[in-house]
């Protein structure tokens, strides 16, 4: 939680004009009520509206008990929609749960959740769809993590890739971008620990103490721009270089 606080302090100092903070999950390590309470005490102080995305380390019931102010969808999933300008951001709940240690680490997007997403897309009134979800539906080249991506990810992409403009995911703990089924995607690093560049390992629990980071998304009329900020390394005060613009 200290690392998240540090990331949040840095982000709020550098980007106080942000419209929204989206936490892509995991929100906790083991889904305990106490962990969600600690998270709430932090995010309650955030002056920017916060949207939460559940991950495989979370527990939906415990989240709902602590974050009673967060409205679930009609089936109790933590899914939400944010309209900003010409964009509709849909934040999906891919947790295959509920209780931690009694479910799969891979993600799930069931028929009820698909029905919710279909409805959000159908009512978007021309806005471009941006999908936010913890589990990537596609492989990223790390065998250990690909084994716990969104189950039935191919079917998800067949159904939604052509309806969305960009996809943002968590779960992997490494900066990755590319396209899948014609859909551009961005995966951000974690504020805590990172996935090593290990393309042959079959474990999902690799971790290296590379600097923590958060992403900054800029939405313009024609572009979706994703920055990543290693807040541990970044300088709070940026001085111009003497030779930046020689006369
Ligand atoms: Fe995860």
mmCIF file of C-alpha atoms and ligand atoms in Angstrom:
data_model
loop_
_atom_site.group_PDB
_atom_site.id
_atom_site.type_symbol
_atom_site.label_atom_id
_atom_site.label_comp_id
_atom_site.label_asym_id
_atom_site.label_seq_id
_atom_site.Cartn_x
_atom_site.Cartn_y
_atom_site.Cartn_z
ATOM 1 C CA UNK A 1 0.000 0.000 0.000
ATOM 2 C CA UNK A 2 2.978 2.303 0.590
ATOM 3 C CA UNK A 3 4.023 1.932 -3.041
ATOM 4 C CA UNK A 4 0.512 2.716 -4.233
ATOM 5 C CA UNK A 5 0.427 5.807 -2.006
ATOM 6 C CA UNK A 6 3.728 6.921 -3.427
ATOM 7 C CA UNK A 7 2.431 6.435 -6.987
ATOM 8 C CA UNK A 8 -0.786 8.259 -6.177
ATOM 9 C CA UNK A 9 1.025 11.183 -4.534
ATOM 10 C CA UNK A 10 3.266 11.503 -7.579
ATOM 11 C CA UNK A 11 0.396 11.249 -10.060
ATOM 12 C CA UNK A 12 -1.744 13.801 -8.217
ATOM 13 C CA UNK A 13 1.154 16.250 -7.959
ATOM 14 C CA UNK A 14 2.022 15.926 -11.658
ATOM 15 C CA UNK A 15 -1.452 15.475 -13.158
ATOM 16 C CA UNK A 16 -3.977 17.224 -10.904
ATOM 17 C CA UNK A 17 -6.137 17.960 -13.957
ATOM 18 C CA UNK A 18 -6.796 14.291 -14.740
ATOM 19 C CA UNK A 19 -10.470 13.463 -15.297
ATOM 20 C CA UNK A 20 -10.325 10.001 -13.810
ATOM 21 C CA UNK A 21 -8.109 7.540 -11.964
ATOM 22 C CA UNK A 22 -8.629 3.938 -13.073
ATOM 23 C CA UNK A 23 -7.062 1.202 -10.956
ATOM 24 C CA UNK A 24 -6.636 -1.807 -13.248
ATOM 25 C CA UNK A 25 -6.245 -4.379 -10.452
ATOM 26 C CA UNK A 26 -5.224 -6.390 -8.687
ATOM 27 C CA UNK A 27 -6.507 -4.112 -5.930
ATOM 28 C CA UNK A 28 -5.175 -6.304 -3.111
ATOM 29 C CA UNK A 29 -2.800 -9.209 -2.633
ATOM 30 C CA UNK A 30 -5.175 -11.650 -0.969
ATOM 31 C CA UNK A 31 -8.625 -10.083 -1.125
ATOM 32 C CA UNK A 32 -8.977 -9.577 2.642
ATOM 33 C CA UNK A 33 -11.421 -7.064 4.081
ATOM 34 C CA UNK A 34 -8.551 -5.349 5.891
ATOM 35 C CA UNK A 35 -6.696 -4.869 2.609
ATOM 36 C CA UNK A 36 -9.746 -3.298 0.960
ATOM 37 C CA UNK A 37 -10.218 -1.055 4.002
ATOM 38 C CA UNK A 38 -6.648 0.166 3.686
ATOM 39 C CA UNK A 39 -7.203 0.832 -0.010
ATOM 40 C CA UNK A 40 -10.412 2.727 0.753
ATOM 41 C CA UNK A 41 -8.688 4.936 3.310
ATOM 42 C CA UNK A 42 -6.252 5.914 0.568
ATOM 43 C CA UNK A 43 -8.644 6.389 -2.348
ATOM 44 C CA UNK A 44 -11.211 8.237 -0.217
ATOM 45 C CA UNK A 45 -8.676 11.077 -0.030
ATOM 46 C CA UNK A 46 -8.212 11.230 -3.789
ATOM 47 C CA UNK A 47 -9.655 14.464 -5.251
ATOM 48 C CA UNK A 48 -10.145 12.757 -8.647
ATOM 49 C CA UNK A 49 -12.965 10.198 -9.123
ATOM 50 C CA UNK A 50 -11.595 6.647 -8.832
ATOM 51 C CA UNK A 51 -12.775 3.608 -10.810
ATOM 52 C CA UNK A 52 -11.859 0.139 -9.555
ATOM 53 C CA UNK A 53 -11.103 -2.995 -11.600
ATOM 54 C CA UNK A 54 -11.088 -6.345 -9.848
ATOM 55 C CA UNK A 55 -8.270 -8.817 -10.500
ATOM 56 C CA UNK A 56 -7.589 -12.443 -9.653
ATOM 57 C CA UNK A 57 -6.137 -11.565 -6.227
ATOM 58 C CA UNK A 58 -9.328 -9.797 -5.182
ATOM 59 C CA UNK A 59 -12.568 -10.947 -3.605
ATOM 60 C CA UNK A 60 -15.737 -9.436 -5.014
ATOM 61 C CA UNK A 61 -17.826 -9.927 -1.861
ATOM 62 C CA UNK A 62 -15.220 -8.312 0.362
ATOM 63 C CA UNK A 63 -14.822 -5.442 -2.104
ATOM 64 C CA UNK A 64 -18.562 -4.809 -2.101
ATOM 65 C CA UNK A 65 -18.724 -4.901 1.692
ATOM 66 C CA UNK A 66 -16.027 -2.266 2.044
ATOM 67 C CA UNK A 67 -16.815 -0.161 -1.036
ATOM 68 C CA UNK A 68 -20.557 -0.033 -0.435
ATOM 69 C CA UNK A 69 -20.618 3.277 -2.343
ATOM 70 C CA UNK A 70 -19.540 1.565 -5.607
ATOM 71 C CA UNK A 71 -22.607 0.548 -7.584
ATOM 72 C CA UNK A 72 -22.288 -2.935 -9.128
ATOM 73 C CA UNK A 73 -24.084 -3.929 -12.329
ATOM 74 C CA UNK A 74 -27.440 -5.712 -12.129
ATOM 75 C CA UNK A 75 -25.720 -9.070 -11.549
ATOM 76 C CA UNK A 76 -23.386 -7.852 -8.813
ATOM 77 C CA UNK A 77 -20.285 -7.514 -10.989
ATOM 78 C CA UNK A 78 -18.049 -4.491 -10.511
ATOM 79 C CA UNK A 79 -18.395 -3.000 -13.961
ATOM 80 C CA UNK A 80 -18.828 0.612 -14.899
ATOM 81 C CA UNK A 81 -18.941 3.014 -17.785
ATOM 82 C CA UNK A 82 -17.348 6.445 -18.052
ATOM 83 C CA UNK A 83 -18.166 8.843 -20.876
ATOM 84 C CA UNK A 84 -15.590 11.536 -21.561
ATOM 85 C CA UNK A 85 -15.901 13.570 -24.750
ATOM 86 C CA UNK A 86 -16.096 11.285 -27.753
ATOM 87 C CA UNK A 87 -15.031 8.241 -25.742
ATOM 88 C CA UNK A 88 -16.942 5.633 -23.768
ATOM 89 C CA UNK A 89 -14.705 3.756 -21.327
ATOM 90 C CA UNK A 90 -16.075 0.408 -20.215
ATOM 91 C CA UNK A 91 -14.403 -1.092 -17.154
ATOM 92 C CA UNK A 92 -14.935 -4.846 -16.969
ATOM 93 C CA UNK A 93 -14.978 -7.315 -14.090
ATOM 94 C CA UNK A 94 -13.023 -10.408 -15.217
ATOM 95 C CA UNK A 95 -12.648 -11.999 -11.763
ATOM 96 C CA UNK A 96 -13.453 -15.696 -11.774
ATOM 97 C CA UNK A 97 -14.454 -15.766 -8.133
ATOM 98 C CA UNK A 98 -15.479 -14.868 -5.528
ATOM 99 C CA UNK A 99 -13.137 -16.044 -2.776
ATOM 100 C CA UNK A 100 -9.394 -15.788 -3.076
ATOM 101 C CA UNK A 101 -7.609 -19.194 -2.972
ATOM 102 C CA UNK A 102 -10.804 -20.925 -4.064
ATOM 103 C CA UNK A 103 -10.960 -19.996 -7.720
ATOM 104 C CA UNK A 104 -8.894 -19.683 -10.860
ATOM 105 C CA UNK A 105 -6.203 -17.109 -11.466
ATOM 106 C CA UNK A 106 -7.293 -16.922 -15.072
ATOM 107 C CA UNK A 107 -10.086 -14.488 -15.878
ATOM 108 C CA UNK A 108 -13.684 -15.089 -16.856
ATOM 109 C CA UNK A 109 -16.199 -13.095 -18.855
ATOM 110 C CA UNK A 110 -19.505 -14.891 -18.553
ATOM 111 C CA UNK A 111 -22.727 -14.465 -20.546
ATOM 112 C CA UNK A 112 -24.232 -12.081 -17.980
ATOM 113 C CA UNK A 113 -21.201 -9.816 -18.172
ATOM 114 C CA UNK A 114 -21.184 -9.989 -21.973
ATOM 115 C CA UNK A 115 -24.801 -8.924 -21.990
ATOM 116 C CA UNK A 116 -23.895 -5.868 -19.877
ATOM 117 C CA UNK A 117 -21.044 -4.978 -22.250
ATOM 118 C CA UNK A 118 -23.267 -5.452 -25.313
ATOM 119 C CA UNK A 119 -25.682 -2.973 -23.779
ATOM 120 C CA UNK A 120 -22.973 -0.383 -23.100
ATOM 121 C CA UNK A 121 -21.723 -0.648 -26.671
ATOM 122 C CA UNK A 122 -25.238 -0.481 -28.119
ATOM 123 C CA UNK A 123 -25.989 2.728 -26.199
ATOM 124 C CA UNK A 124 -22.660 4.461 -26.865
ATOM 125 C CA UNK A 125 -24.257 6.837 -29.409
ATOM 126 C CA UNK A 126 -21.187 6.941 -31.645
ATOM 127 C CA UNK A 127 -18.624 7.311 -28.881
ATOM 128 C CA UNK A 128 -15.409 5.336 -29.389
ATOM 129 C CA UNK A 129 -15.217 2.331 -27.079
ATOM 130 C CA UNK A 130 -12.190 1.895 -24.835
ATOM 131 C CA UNK A 131 -12.100 -1.389 -22.902
ATOM 132 C CA UNK A 132 -10.379 -1.624 -19.512
ATOM 133 C CA UNK A 133 -9.971 -5.092 -17.982
ATOM 134 C CA UNK A 134 -7.540 -6.786 -15.622
ATOM 135 C CA UNK A 135 -6.924 -9.996 -17.593
ATOM 136 C CA UNK A 136 -5.645 -9.640 -21.159
ATOM 137 C CA UNK A 137 -7.731 -11.730 -23.570
ATOM 138 C CA UNK A 138 -4.637 -12.348 -25.760
ATOM 139 C CA UNK A 139 -1.271 -13.985 -25.245
ATOM 140 C CA UNK A 140 1.619 -11.651 -24.519
ATOM 141 C CA UNK A 141 4.502 -14.093 -24.946
ATOM 142 C CA UNK A 142 5.110 -14.988 -21.293
ATOM 143 C CA UNK A 143 3.972 -18.653 -21.051
ATOM 144 C CA UNK A 144 3.293 -18.492 -17.306
ATOM 145 C CA UNK A 145 1.061 -15.441 -17.665
ATOM 146 C CA UNK A 146 -0.543 -16.577 -20.915
ATOM 147 C CA UNK A 147 -1.782 -19.635 -18.996
ATOM 148 C CA UNK A 148 -3.798 -17.344 -16.709
ATOM 149 C CA UNK A 149 -5.081 -14.768 -19.204
ATOM 150 C CA UNK A 150 -8.829 -14.380 -19.804
ATOM 151 C CA UNK A 151 -10.284 -17.840 -20.354
ATOM 152 C CA UNK A 152 -11.898 -17.978 -23.787
ATOM 153 C CA UNK A 153 -9.963 -14.864 -24.732
ATOM 154 C CA UNK A 154 -10.201 -15.695 -28.438
ATOM 155 C CA UNK A 155 -13.993 -15.743 -28.284
ATOM 156 C CA UNK A 156 -13.964 -12.418 -26.412
ATOM 157 C CA UNK A 157 -11.770 -10.849 -29.087
ATOM 158 C CA UNK A 158 -13.869 -12.237 -31.932
ATOM 159 C CA UNK A 159 -16.931 -10.701 -30.325
ATOM 160 C CA UNK A 160 -15.525 -7.318 -29.323
ATOM 161 C CA UNK A 161 -12.215 -6.481 -31.064
ATOM 162 C CA UNK A 162 -13.919 -4.846 -34.054
ATOM 163 C CA UNK A 163 -16.284 -2.880 -31.798
ATOM 164 C CA UNK A 164 -13.579 -1.238 -29.686
ATOM 165 C CA UNK A 165 -10.941 1.388 -30.436
ATOM 166 C CA UNK A 166 -8.372 0.382 -27.809
ATOM 167 C CA UNK A 167 -7.866 -2.111 -24.991
ATOM 168 C CA UNK A 168 -6.093 -1.467 -21.664
ATOM 169 C CA UNK A 169 -5.111 -4.315 -19.321
ATOM 170 C CA UNK A 170 -3.207 -5.019 -16.103
ATOM 171 C CA UNK A 171 -2.234 -8.433 -14.697
ATOM 172 C CA UNK A 172 1.137 -8.828 -16.400
ATOM 173 C CA UNK A 173 3.162 -6.156 -14.520
ATOM 174 C CA UNK A 174 5.117 -5.016 -17.553
ATOM 175 C CA UNK A 175 4.765 -2.324 -20.244
ATOM 176 C CA UNK A 176 3.521 -4.055 -23.383
ATOM 177 C CA UNK A 177 1.746 -2.719 -26.459
ATOM 178 C CA UNK A 178 0.656 -4.135 -29.789
ATOM 179 C CA UNK A 179 -2.416 -5.150 -31.710
ATOM 180 C CA UNK A 180 -4.556 -8.259 -31.532
ATOM 181 C CA UNK A 181 -7.290 -9.091 -34.019
ATOM 182 C CA UNK A 182 -6.853 -5.562 -35.357
ATOM 183 C CA UNK A 183 -7.382 -3.976 -31.920
ATOM 184 C CA UNK A 184 -4.611 -1.905 -30.383
ATOM 185 C CA UNK A 185 -3.746 -2.699 -26.761
ATOM 186 C CA UNK A 186 -1.670 -1.269 -23.934
ATOM 187 C CA UNK A 187 -0.612 -3.036 -20.746
ATOM 188 C CA UNK A 188 0.884 -0.947 -17.951
ATOM 189 C CA UNK A 189 3.512 -1.754 -15.349
ATOM 190 C CA UNK A 190 2.514 -2.126 -11.728
ATOM 191 C CA UNK A 191 3.201 0.464 -9.036
ATOM 192 C CA UNK A 192 4.712 -2.401 -7.008
ATOM 193 C CA UNK A 193 6.842 -5.164 -8.570
ATOM 194 C CA UNK A 194 7.373 -6.104 -12.205
ATOM 195 C CA UNK A 195 7.433 -9.139 -14.462
ATOM 196 C CA UNK A 196 10.954 -9.923 -15.741
ATOM 197 C CA UNK A 197 11.628 -10.177 -19.487
ATOM 198 C CA UNK A 198 11.293 -13.958 -19.386
ATOM 199 C CA UNK A 199 9.852 -15.333 -22.619
ATOM 200 C CA UNK A 200 10.306 -19.015 -21.813
ATOM 201 C CA UNK A 201 9.433 -19.327 -18.106
ATOM 202 C CA UNK A 202 6.272 -21.180 -17.232
ATOM 203 C CA UNK A 203 5.689 -19.621 -13.784
ATOM 204 C CA UNK A 204 3.237 -16.778 -13.205
ATOM 205 C CA UNK A 205 4.899 -15.568 -10.017
ATOM 206 C CA UNK A 206 8.167 -14.175 -11.386
ATOM 207 C CA UNK A 207 9.011 -10.798 -9.946
ATOM 208 C CA UNK A 208 11.832 -8.297 -10.299
ATOM 209 C CA UNK A 209 12.295 -5.136 -8.249
ATOM 210 C CA UNK A 210 12.258 -2.825 -11.278
ATOM 211 C CA UNK A 211 10.852 0.643 -10.577
ATOM 212 C CA UNK A 212 7.116 0.973 -10.094
ATOM 213 C CA UNK A 213 5.086 2.890 -12.642
ATOM 214 C CA UNK A 214 1.672 4.187 -13.575
ATOM 215 C CA UNK A 215 0.194 5.072 -16.948
ATOM 216 C CA UNK A 216 -1.129 8.373 -18.238
ATOM 217 C CA UNK A 217 -3.704 8.230 -21.035
ATOM 218 C CA UNK A 218 -4.316 11.260 -23.211
ATOM 219 C CA UNK A 219 -7.441 11.236 -25.355
ATOM 220 C CA UNK A 220 -7.648 13.646 -28.264
ATOM 221 C CA UNK A 221 -10.007 13.829 -31.213
ATOM 222 C CA UNK A 222 -7.860 11.583 -33.387
ATOM 223 C CA UNK A 223 -5.432 9.897 -31.002
ATOM 224 C CA UNK A 224 -5.224 7.720 -27.940
ATOM 225 C CA UNK A 225 -1.829 8.283 -26.341
ATOM 226 C CA UNK A 226 -0.522 6.043 -23.550
ATOM 227 C CA UNK A 227 2.453 7.207 -21.485
ATOM 228 C CA UNK A 228 4.125 5.271 -18.703
ATOM 229 C CA UNK A 229 5.823 6.998 -15.778
ATOM 230 C CA UNK A 230 8.409 5.273 -13.579
ATOM 231 C CA UNK A 231 7.532 7.421 -10.609
ATOM 232 C CA UNK A 232 10.430 6.133 -8.497
ATOM 233 C CA UNK A 233 12.893 7.467 -11.049
ATOM 234 C CA UNK A 234 11.061 10.591 -12.138
ATOM 235 C CA UNK A 235 12.124 13.996 -10.901
ATOM 236 C CA UNK A 236 9.440 16.072 -9.274
ATOM 237 C CA UNK A 237 10.979 19.225 -10.685
ATOM 238 C CA UNK A 238 12.088 19.044 -14.285
ATOM 239 C CA UNK A 239 14.754 21.559 -15.244
ATOM 240 C CA UNK A 240 15.218 22.431 -18.936
ATOM 241 C CA UNK A 241 18.528 21.317 -20.362
ATOM 242 C CA UNK A 242 20.947 24.193 -21.055
ATOM 243 C CA UNK A 243 21.529 22.942 -24.582
ATOM 244 C CA UNK A 244 17.931 22.022 -25.329
ATOM 245 C CA UNK A 245 17.309 24.944 -27.707
ATOM 246 C CA UNK A 246 20.646 26.479 -28.725
ATOM 247 C CA UNK A 247 20.325 29.957 -30.270
HETATM 248 FE FE1 LIG B 1 -3.569 -10.365 -11.784
#
